[in-house]
mmCIF file of C-alpha atoms and ligand atoms in Angstrom:
data_model
loop_
_atom_site.group_PDB
_atom_site.id
_atom_site.type_symbol
_atom_site.label_atom_id
_atom_site.label_comp_id
_atom_site.label_asym_id
_atom_site.label_seq_id
_atom_site.Cartn_x
_atom_site.Cartn_y
_atom_site.Cartn_z
ATOM 1 C CA MET A 124 86.477 14.109 62.077
ATOM 2 C CA LYS A 125 83.586 14.313 64.590
ATOM 3 C CA ARG A 126 81.597 11.291 63.482
ATOM 4 C CA PHE A 127 82.484 7.979 61.867
ATOM 5 C CA VAL A 128 79.139 6.853 60.505
ATOM 6 C CA ASP A 129 79.683 6.297 56.772
ATOM 7 C CA LEU A 130 82.906 5.925 54.771
ATOM 8 C CA ALA A 131 81.194 7.846 51.958
ATOM 9 C CA GLN A 132 80.932 10.948 54.161
ATOM 10 C CA LEU A 133 84.709 11.189 54.502
ATOM 11 C CA PRO A 134 87.058 12.640 51.906
ATOM 12 C CA ARG A 135 89.154 9.823 50.393
ATOM 13 C CA ASP A 136 92.295 11.425 51.883
ATOM 14 C CA GLU A 137 90.811 11.084 55.392
ATOM 15 C CA VAL A 138 90.124 7.382 54.833
ATOM 16 C CA LEU A 139 93.706 6.908 53.634
ATOM 17 C CA ALA A 140 94.957 8.812 56.704
ATOM 18 C CA LEU A 141 92.953 6.506 58.991
ATOM 19 C CA LEU A 142 94.522 3.479 57.310
ATOM 20 C CA GLU A 143 97.987 5.002 57.731
ATOM 21 C CA LEU A 144 97.233 5.705 61.404
ATOM 22 C CA ALA A 145 96.047 2.101 61.893
ATOM 23 C CA ARG A 146 99.355 0.837 60.485
ATOM 24 C CA ARG A 147 101.293 3.253 62.706
ATOM 25 C CA LEU A 148 99.434 2.196 65.854
ATOM 26 C CA GLU A 149 100.177 -1.452 65.015
ATOM 27 C CA SER A 150 103.907 -0.834 64.868
ATOM 28 C CA HIS A 151 104.137 2.023 67.405
ATOM 29 C CA PRO A 152 101.561 1.560 70.202
ATOM 30 C CA GLU A 153 100.382 4.661 72.090
ATOM 31 C CA PRO A 154 99.239 3.250 75.456
ATOM 32 C CA GLN A 155 98.386 6.687 76.928
ATOM 33 C CA ALA A 156 96.895 8.420 73.868
ATOM 34 C CA LEU A 157 93.308 8.281 75.220
ATOM 35 C CA ALA A 158 94.067 8.262 78.953
ATOM 36 C CA GLY A 159 90.944 9.289 80.883
ATOM 37 C CA LYS A 160 88.640 9.007 77.854
ATOM 38 C CA ILE A 161 85.484 6.873 77.977
ATOM 39 C CA LEU A 162 83.672 5.220 75.069
ATOM 40 C CA GLY A 163 80.001 4.330 75.546
ATOM 41 C CA LEU A 164 78.770 1.355 73.520
ATOM 42 C CA VAL A 165 75.082 0.679 72.853
ATOM 43 C CA PHE A 166 74.389 -2.651 71.160
ATOM 44 C CA PHE A 167 70.779 -3.239 70.138
ATOM 45 C CA ASN A 168 72.015 -6.400 68.365
ATOM 46 C CA PRO A 169 74.606 -9.114 69.141
ATOM 47 C CA SER A 170 78.299 -8.787 68.348
ATOM 48 C CA LEU A 171 81.585 -10.567 68.870
ATOM 49 C CA ARG A 172 84.217 -8.644 66.872
ATOM 50 C CA THR A 173 82.790 -5.125 67.010
ATOM 51 C CA LEU A 174 82.209 -5.218 70.759
ATOM 52 C CA ALA A 175 85.541 -6.839 71.637
ATOM 53 C CA SER A 176 87.606 -4.699 69.239
ATOM 54 C CA CYS A 177 86.048 -1.448 70.498
ATOM 55 C CA GLN A 178 86.663 -2.282 74.153
ATOM 56 C CA THR A 179 90.180 -3.583 73.479
ATOM 57 C CA ALA A 180 91.021 -0.559 71.341
ATOM 58 C CA MET A 181 90.062 1.790 74.196
ATOM 59 C CA LEU A 182 92.129 -0.199 76.703
ATOM 60 C CA ARG A 183 95.158 -0.327 74.390
ATOM 61 C CA LEU A 184 94.977 3.464 74.000
ATOM 62 C CA GLY A 185 94.699 4.055 77.756
ATOM 63 C CA GLY A 186 90.955 4.719 77.949
ATOM 64 C CA GLY A 187 87.920 2.768 79.106
ATOM 65 C CA SER A 188 84.420 1.852 77.984
ATOM 66 C CA PHE A 189 80.962 0.794 79.140
ATOM 67 C CA VAL A 190 78.474 -1.418 77.298
ATOM 68 C CA ILE A 191 74.679 -1.239 77.252
ATOM 69 C CA ASN A 192 72.653 -4.058 75.680
ATOM 70 C CA PRO A 193 69.096 -2.669 75.795
ATOM 71 C CA GLY A 194 66.722 -5.224 77.253
ATOM 72 C CA GLN A 195 69.524 -7.417 78.606
ATOM 73 C CA GLY A 196 70.431 -6.100 82.042
ATOM 74 C CA SER A 197 69.253 -2.588 81.173
ATOM 75 C CA TRP A 198 65.833 -1.194 80.231
ATOM 76 C CA GLN A 199 64.466 -2.138 76.856
ATOM 77 C CA LEU A 200 64.605 1.022 74.720
ATOM 78 C CA GLU A 201 61.993 2.307 72.287
ATOM 79 C CA THR A 202 63.464 3.833 69.098
ATOM 80 C CA ARG A 203 60.255 4.783 67.260
ATOM 81 C CA ASP A 204 58.840 8.275 67.615
ATOM 82 C CA GLY A 205 55.227 8.955 68.492
ATOM 83 C CA VAL A 206 54.315 5.494 69.809
ATOM 84 C CA VAL A 207 52.276 4.745 72.928
ATOM 85 C CA MET A 208 54.836 2.957 75.070
ATOM 86 C CA ASP A 209 52.584 0.302 76.554
ATOM 87 C CA GLY A 210 54.770 -2.622 75.410
ATOM 88 C CA ALA A 211 58.080 -4.104 76.552
ATOM 89 C CA ALA A 212 60.186 -0.936 76.232
ATOM 90 C CA ALA A 213 60.363 0.992 79.516
ATOM 91 C CA GLU A 214 62.414 3.936 78.236
ATOM 92 C CA HIS A 215 62.772 5.896 75.008
ATOM 93 C CA VAL A 216 66.097 6.603 73.308
ATOM 94 C CA ARG A 217 65.157 10.304 73.544
ATOM 95 C CA GLU A 218 65.844 10.103 77.286
ATOM 96 C CA ALA A 219 68.396 7.295 77.371
ATOM 97 C CA LEU A 220 70.913 8.355 74.722
ATOM 98 C CA PRO A 221 71.537 11.930 75.941
ATOM 99 C CA VAL A 222 72.031 10.487 79.453
ATOM 100 C CA LEU A 223 74.567 7.925 78.199
ATOM 101 C CA ALA A 224 76.310 10.523 76.027
ATOM 102 C CA SER A 225 76.758 12.730 79.104
ATOM 103 C CA TYR A 226 78.733 9.929 80.808
ATOM 104 C CA CYS A 227 81.270 9.434 77.995
ATOM 105 C CA ASP A 228 83.456 11.189 75.419
ATOM 106 C CA ALA A 229 82.184 9.255 72.402
ATOM 107 C CA LEU A 230 79.310 6.887 71.760
ATOM 108 C CA GLY A 231 79.103 3.877 69.437
ATOM 109 C CA ILE A 232 75.728 2.463 68.397
ATOM 110 C CA ARG A 233 74.771 -0.803 66.703
ATOM 111 C CA ALA A 234 71.187 -0.950 65.409
ATOM 112 C CA PHE A 235 70.453 -3.380 62.575
ATOM 113 C CA ALA A 236 67.787 -2.950 59.933
ATOM 114 C CA ALA A 237 64.230 -3.692 60.980
ATOM 115 C CA GLY A 238 63.973 -5.554 57.654
ATOM 116 C CA ARG A 239 60.354 -4.614 56.956
ATOM 117 C CA ASP A 240 60.454 -1.458 54.816
ATOM 118 C CA LEU A 241 63.347 -1.047 52.378
ATOM 119 C CA ALA A 242 62.933 2.731 52.010
ATOM 120 C CA HIS A 243 62.924 3.152 55.803
ATOM 121 C CA ASP A 244 66.080 1.059 56.175
ATOM 122 C CA LEU A 245 67.932 2.703 53.264
ATOM 123 C CA ALA A 246 67.119 6.123 54.726
ATOM 124 C CA GLU A 247 68.817 5.053 57.994
ATOM 125 C CA THR A 248 65.758 6.419 59.786
ATOM 126 C CA THR A 249 66.406 4.696 63.135
ATOM 127 C CA PHE A 250 70.150 5.392 63.278
ATOM 128 C CA GLY A 251 69.630 8.968 62.070
ATOM 129 C CA THR A 252 67.023 9.659 64.756
ATOM 130 C CA MET A 253 69.407 8.409 67.431
ATOM 131 C CA ALA A 254 72.404 10.259 65.977
ATOM 132 C CA ALA A 255 70.450 13.529 66.214
ATOM 133 C CA LEU A 256 70.087 13.025 69.990
ATOM 134 C CA ILE A 257 73.820 12.886 70.657
ATOM 135 C CA ASP A 258 76.164 15.836 71.005
ATOM 136 C CA LYS A 259 79.353 13.749 71.247
ATOM 137 C CA PRO A 260 81.565 12.017 68.670
ATOM 138 C CA LEU A 261 79.608 9.077 67.267
ATOM 139 C CA ILE A 262 80.610 5.759 65.694
ATOM 140 C CA ASN A 263 78.319 3.621 63.568
ATOM 141 C CA LEU A 264 78.880 0.052 64.757
ATOM 142 C CA GLU A 265 76.500 -1.267 62.049
ATOM 143 C CA SER A 266 73.286 0.413 61.087
ATOM 144 C CA ALA A 267 70.513 -0.619 58.703
ATOM 145 C CA ALA A 268 72.551 -0.150 55.543
ATOM 146 C CA ASN A 269 76.130 0.539 56.628
ATOM 147 C CA HIS A 270 79.056 -0.932 58.535
ATOM 148 C CA PRO A 271 81.929 1.549 58.110
ATOM 149 C CA CYS A 272 84.144 -0.041 60.802
ATOM 150 C CA GLN A 273 84.059 -3.339 58.893
ATOM 151 C CA ALA A 274 84.692 -1.552 55.598
ATOM 152 C CA LEU A 275 87.779 0.205 56.974
ATOM 153 C CA ALA A 276 89.180 -3.109 58.281
ATOM 154 C CA ASP A 277 88.467 -4.726 54.913
ATOM 155 C CA TRP A 278 90.337 -1.967 53.064
ATOM 156 C CA LYS A 279 93.330 -2.480 55.356
ATOM 157 C CA THR A 280 93.112 -6.228 54.731
ATOM 158 C CA LEU A 281 93.312 -5.660 50.968
ATOM 159 C CA ASP A 282 96.339 -3.406 51.512
ATOM 160 C CA ASP A 283 98.006 -5.941 53.843
ATOM 161 C CA LEU A 284 97.525 -8.643 51.188
ATOM 162 C CA ALA A 285 99.055 -6.317 48.563
ATOM 163 C CA VAL A 286 95.913 -6.594 46.415
ATOM 164 C CA PRO A 287 96.424 -4.002 43.661
ATOM 165 C CA ARG A 288 94.130 -0.990 43.691
ATOM 166 C CA THR A 289 92.746 -1.910 40.245
ATOM 167 C CA ALA A 290 92.302 -5.642 40.965
ATOM 168 C CA ARG A 291 89.025 -7.487 40.248
ATOM 169 C CA PHE A 292 86.852 -7.569 43.385
ATOM 170 C CA VAL A 293 83.803 -9.831 43.224
ATOM 171 C CA LEU A 294 81.146 -9.259 45.889
ATOM 172 C CA SER A 295 79.108 -12.452 45.884
ATOM 173 C CA TRP A 296 75.786 -13.318 47.496
ATOM 174 C CA ALA A 297 75.857 -16.556 49.480
ATOM 175 C CA TRP A 298 73.154 -18.773 50.895
ATOM 176 C CA HIS A 299 71.810 -18.392 54.424
ATOM 177 C CA PRO A 300 68.716 -19.920 56.015
ATOM 178 C CA ARG A 301 67.041 -16.501 56.341
ATOM 179 C CA ALA A 302 67.266 -12.933 55.071
ATOM 180 C CA LEU A 303 70.158 -10.893 56.471
ATOM 181 C CA PRO A 304 70.605 -7.086 56.301
ATOM 182 C CA LEU A 305 72.237 -5.100 53.501
ATOM 183 C CA ALA A 306 74.721 -3.258 55.729
ATOM 184 C CA VAL A 307 77.847 -5.299 55.042
ATOM 185 C CA PRO A 308 77.377 -5.817 51.280
ATOM 186 C CA ALA A 309 76.613 -2.102 50.894
ATOM 187 C CA ALA A 310 79.693 -1.122 52.913
ATOM 188 C CA ALA A 311 82.000 -3.615 51.174
ATOM 189 C CA LEU A 312 80.777 -2.471 47.756
ATOM 190 C CA HIS A 313 81.398 1.161 48.603
ATOM 191 C CA MET A 314 84.821 0.443 50.078
ATOM 192 C CA ALA A 315 85.987 -1.410 46.948
ATOM 193 C CA ALA A 316 84.558 1.332 44.723
ATOM 194 C CA LEU A 317 86.279 4.063 46.751
ATOM 195 C CA ARG A 318 89.530 2.074 46.539
ATOM 196 C CA GLY A 319 89.250 2.226 42.733
ATOM 197 C CA MET A 320 88.788 -1.497 42.090
ATOM 198 C CA GLU A 321 87.071 -3.346 39.234
ATOM 199 C CA VAL A 322 83.984 -4.405 41.164
ATOM 200 C CA ILE A 323 81.493 -7.071 40.124
ATOM 201 C CA VAL A 324 78.368 -7.765 42.183
ATOM 202 C CA LEU A 325 77.404 -11.420 41.694
ATOM 203 C CA ARG A 326 73.947 -12.361 42.923
ATOM 204 C CA PRO A 327 70.975 -14.519 41.908
ATOM 205 C CA GLU A 328 67.870 -12.952 40.386
ATOM 206 C CA GLY A 329 65.766 -11.276 43.070
ATOM 207 C CA PHE A 330 68.800 -10.344 45.191
ATOM 208 C CA ALA A 331 70.050 -7.274 43.292
ATOM 209 C CA LEU A 332 71.375 -4.579 45.584
ATOM 210 C CA PRO A 333 69.040 -1.546 45.698
ATOM 211 C CA PRO A 334 69.624 1.034 42.926
ATOM 212 C CA ALA A 335 70.460 3.752 45.503
ATOM 213 C CA ILE A 336 73.340 1.653 46.897
ATOM 214 C CA MET A 337 74.600 0.775 43.416
ATOM 215 C CA GLU A 338 74.410 4.375 42.174
ATOM 216 C CA ARG A 339 76.318 5.751 45.152
ATOM 217 C CA ALA A 340 79.025 3.142 44.618
ATOM 218 C CA ARG A 341 79.156 3.884 40.875
ATOM 219 C CA GLN A 342 79.844 7.537 41.633
ATOM 220 C CA ALA A 343 82.620 6.603 44.072
ATOM 221 C CA ALA A 344 84.122 4.184 41.531
ATOM 222 C CA ALA A 345 84.050 6.791 38.774
ATOM 223 C CA ALA A 346 85.833 9.319 41.012
ATOM 224 C CA ALA A 347 88.477 6.757 42.023
ATOM 225 C CA GLY A 348 89.053 5.369 38.511
ATOM 226 C CA GLY A 349 87.303 2.045 39.152
ATOM 227 C CA SER A 350 84.164 0.410 37.789
ATOM 228 C CA ILE A 351 81.031 -1.459 38.933
ATOM 229 C CA ARG A 352 78.935 -4.051 37.179
ATOM 230 C CA GLU A 353 76.319 -6.539 38.318
ATOM 231 C CA THR A 354 75.558 -10.068 37.106
ATOM 232 C CA SER A 355 73.977 -13.386 38.025
ATOM 233 C CA GLU A 356 76.482 -15.328 35.838
ATOM 234 C CA ARG A 357 78.916 -16.920 38.267
ATOM 235 C CA ALA A 358 81.453 -18.256 35.751
ATOM 236 C CA SER A 359 81.941 -14.934 33.950
ATOM 237 C CA ALA A 360 82.066 -12.955 37.218
ATOM 238 C CA LEU A 361 84.718 -15.166 38.767
ATOM 239 C CA LYS A 362 86.919 -15.352 35.686
ATOM 240 C CA GLY A 363 90.152 -13.592 36.617
ATOM 241 C CA ALA A 364 88.850 -12.592 40.080
ATOM 242 C CA ASP A 365 91.535 -11.483 42.536
ATOM 243 C CA VAL A 366 89.236 -11.253 45.560
ATOM 244 C CA LEU A 367 85.931 -12.969 46.296
ATOM 245 C CA TYR A 368 84.085 -11.113 49.058
ATOM 246 C CA VAL A 369 81.289 -13.372 50.264
ATOM 247 C CA LYS A 370 78.152 -12.126 52.016
ATOM 248 C CA GLU A 371 74.609 -13.289 52.674
ATOM 249 C CA TRP A 372 71.704 -10.834 52.302
ATOM 250 C CA GLY A 373 67.930 -10.771 51.931
ATOM 251 C CA ALA A 374 65.911 -10.747 48.703
ATOM 252 C CA THR A 375 65.424 -7.136 47.683
ATOM 253 C CA ALA A 376 62.684 -8.177 45.223
ATOM 254 C CA CYS A 377 60.408 -9.002 48.185
ATOM 255 C CA TYR A 378 62.030 -7.099 51.067
ATOM 256 C CA GLY A 379 60.185 -7.587 54.337
ATOM 257 C CA ASP A 380 58.178 -10.605 53.094
ATOM 258 C CA ASN A 381 59.878 -13.513 54.869
ATOM 259 C CA ALA A 382 57.763 -16.200 53.202
ATOM 260 C CA ALA A 383 58.499 -14.878 49.703
ATOM 261 C CA ASP A 384 62.190 -14.528 50.576
ATOM 262 C CA ALA A 385 62.265 -18.135 51.792
ATOM 263 C CA ARG A 386 60.677 -19.358 48.532
ATOM 264 C CA LEU A 387 63.202 -17.375 46.473
ATOM 265 C CA ARG A 388 66.261 -18.661 48.361
ATOM 266 C CA ALA A 389 65.116 -22.275 48.771
ATOM 267 C CA PRO A 390 66.604 -23.505 45.446
ATOM 268 C CA LEU A 391 69.860 -21.537 45.910
ATOM 269 C CA THR A 392 71.785 -23.743 48.351
ATOM 270 C CA ASP A 393 74.487 -24.214 45.689
ATOM 271 C CA TRP A 394 75.492 -20.599 46.441
ATOM 272 C CA CYS A 395 77.901 -22.000 49.015
ATOM 273 C CA VAL A 396 81.475 -21.082 48.077
ATOM 274 C CA ARG A 397 83.472 -24.213 47.302
ATOM 275 C CA GLU A 398 86.892 -24.709 45.777
ATOM 276 C CA ASP A 399 85.446 -25.351 42.305
ATOM 277 C CA TRP A 400 84.220 -21.721 42.213
ATOM 278 C CA PHE A 401 87.867 -20.700 41.647
ATOM 279 C CA ALA A 402 88.563 -22.769 38.518
ATOM 280 C CA ALA A 403 88.984 -19.665 36.338
ATOM 281 C CA ALA A 404 89.866 -17.126 39.059
ATOM 282 C CA ALA A 405 93.260 -15.453 39.229
ATOM 283 C CA ALA A 406 95.995 -17.539 40.808
ATOM 284 C CA GLY A 407 95.943 -16.826 44.516
ATOM 285 C CA CYS A 408 92.408 -15.378 44.523
ATOM 286 C CA ARG A 409 91.583 -14.580 48.155
ATOM 287 C CA VAL A 410 88.282 -15.088 49.970
ATOM 288 C CA MET A 411 86.906 -12.494 52.374
ATOM 289 C CA HIS A 412 83.920 -12.561 54.740
ATOM 290 C CA CYS A 413 83.206 -10.222 57.652
ATOM 291 C CA LEU A 414 82.187 -13.081 60.013
ATOM 292 C CA PRO A 415 80.192 -14.560 61.595
ATOM 293 C CA VAL A 416 79.860 -17.188 58.863
ATOM 294 C CA ARG A 417 77.932 -20.454 58.824
ATOM 295 C CA ARG A 418 80.246 -23.208 57.640
ATOM 296 C CA ASN A 419 79.071 -25.246 54.650
ATOM 297 C CA THR A 420 76.074 -22.993 54.069
ATOM 298 C CA ALA A 421 77.812 -19.793 52.870
ATOM 299 C CA ILE A 422 81.428 -21.067 52.577
ATOM 300 C CA SER A 423 82.756 -24.630 52.690
ATOM 301 C CA ASP A 424 85.137 -25.909 55.361
ATOM 302 C CA ALA A 425 87.833 -26.467 52.720
ATOM 303 C CA VAL A 426 87.748 -22.835 51.553
ATOM 304 C CA LEU A 427 87.540 -21.349 55.055
ATOM 305 C CA ASP A 428 90.431 -23.500 56.295
ATOM 306 C CA GLY A 429 92.455 -23.227 53.082
ATOM 307 C CA PRO A 430 95.114 -20.783 51.899
ATOM 308 C CA ARG A 431 92.629 -18.485 50.112
ATOM 309 C CA SER A 432 90.881 -17.502 53.313
ATOM 310 C CA ALA A 433 91.541 -13.979 54.620
ATOM 311 C CA VAL A 434 88.725 -14.018 57.174
ATOM 312 C CA GLN A 435 91.012 -14.157 60.211
ATOM 313 C CA LEU A 436 93.110 -11.247 58.937
ATOM 314 C CA GLU A 437 89.948 -9.222 58.332
ATOM 315 C CA ALA A 438 88.764 -9.872 61.877
ATOM 316 C CA ARG A 439 92.216 -9.066 63.332
ATOM 317 C CA ASN A 440 92.219 -5.802 61.390
ATOM 318 C CA ARG A 441 89.098 -4.684 63.226
ATOM 319 C CA LEU A 442 91.359 -3.797 66.182
ATOM 320 C CA PRO A 443 93.975 -1.466 64.614
ATOM 321 C CA THR A 444 91.360 0.238 62.463
ATOM 322 C CA GLN A 445 89.082 0.719 65.485
ATOM 323 C CA MET A 446 92.047 2.187 67.357
ATOM 324 C CA ALA A 447 92.659 4.591 64.473
ATOM 325 C CA VAL A 448 89.025 5.753 64.445
ATOM 326 C CA LEU A 449 88.974 6.296 68.220
ATOM 327 C CA HIS A 450 92.378 8.008 68.177
ATOM 328 C CA GLN A 451 91.180 10.361 65.458
ATOM 329 C CA LEU A 452 87.884 11.126 67.243
ATOM 330 C CA LEU A 453 89.163 11.518 70.790
ATOM 331 C CA ARG A 454 92.857 12.309 70.918
ATOM 332 C CA THR A 455 93.579 15.756 72.276
ATOM 333 C CA PRO A 456 96.767 17.026 70.631
ATOM 334 C CA PRO A 457 99.521 17.654 73.215
HETATM 335 N N1 CP B 731 81.817 -8.450 61.401
HETATM 336 C C1 CP B 731 81.218 -8.038 62.527
HETATM 337 O O1 CP B 731 80.739 -6.913 62.655
HETATM 338 O O2 CP B 731 81.246 -8.969 63.528
HETATM 339 P P1 CP B 731 80.321 -8.903 64.818
HETATM 340 O O3 CP B 731 78.888 -8.932 64.360
HETATM 341 O O4 CP B 731 80.702 -10.121 65.614
HETATM 342 O O5 CP B 731 80.630 -7.632 65.563
#
C-alpha cells in the first residue's frame, strides 16, 4: 500500500489486514517500528481527532511529525490552477507540497470540499491535484467527498462492539445550522457497504446522497453480500436498527446555494436524535457519530451521555487505526 486515500481503492482483504494490524498494535505496541520516520501533516481545515491521532500514532511508533496549517503561521496556499495570485495566498501548492514532501517520509492532507460545485467536489479535483504533486506515501485526512481514516476507525468500532456483519446499519441525516460536506456520510456509507451490512440511508427530501456515491456503495454492498436502500421515512428505517450512524450534511438538491439550503433545513430541527427515535429499534441499538457534534442540535444530551453512545470508542479507535495505516505505509521490514 503506497497511498491511503480511499477505502474503495483497497482490496477488501487489505482493509481487513489493516484492522487486524490495528488490533495487534493495541495489544502488542511496537515503539520502534517507525524510528527515524517523519510524517508531514498539512491541514487546510481545523481538526481535533485527526491531527492528534496522527501525531500520537507517529510518536507511539517511534517516529515524528510536523504540522502546517496554511495561512496560520505559514504562508496561505493557493490550490487552484491558472489563477492570478494577487489575493491572500502567497504561495502555490505546486511549489509548497513538493518541498514539504522532500522533508518527510509520508504526507497527510486535509482539504474539505469548497461546497460550491457538486461535480467539482465529487471529482476530488482539489485533493487529486495536490496528490499528483507528491512522490511520497500519502494519507487522505478528509477530502471533499471522503474520510477513509474515519471509516477505518468506524469499522473497527463495529467489530469491537461485536455488531454482526449483516446487521442493520442506518445512516441518518441530522440537523445542523449550516451545510456540511459529504465526506463523512460518503465514507461511512461505503464502509458499511464494504462490511456487508444491511444499509439504510435515512434523510429528508432534498438531502439525498448523490447518485455517484450511492452507486459506488451499491456495488460494494453487492460484492460483500449486503444491501443499500434510501428513505425519508424515519419509523420504517429505524425499525430493527442495530446501529444508527448520525451525520449532518448539506442539501444536495441545491448544493452551493446557501440561502436555498437554509430554507430547506429550517423546518427540520426535529432531526435531532432523541431517545424516542429508538422505540422500534433493536434492543441495544448503538449510536455512532464521527465528532465533532453539536449537542441538542444533531444528538440530544441524553443519547450522547447514555449507554447507546459509541462516539468515544469511535474517537479512541482513530489512534490504533491511524497507527496501522502509518505502519503499513512506512515500516521497512527488518
Ligand atoms: N472525526 C474527525 O475527523 O474529527 P476531527 O475533525 O476533529 O479531526
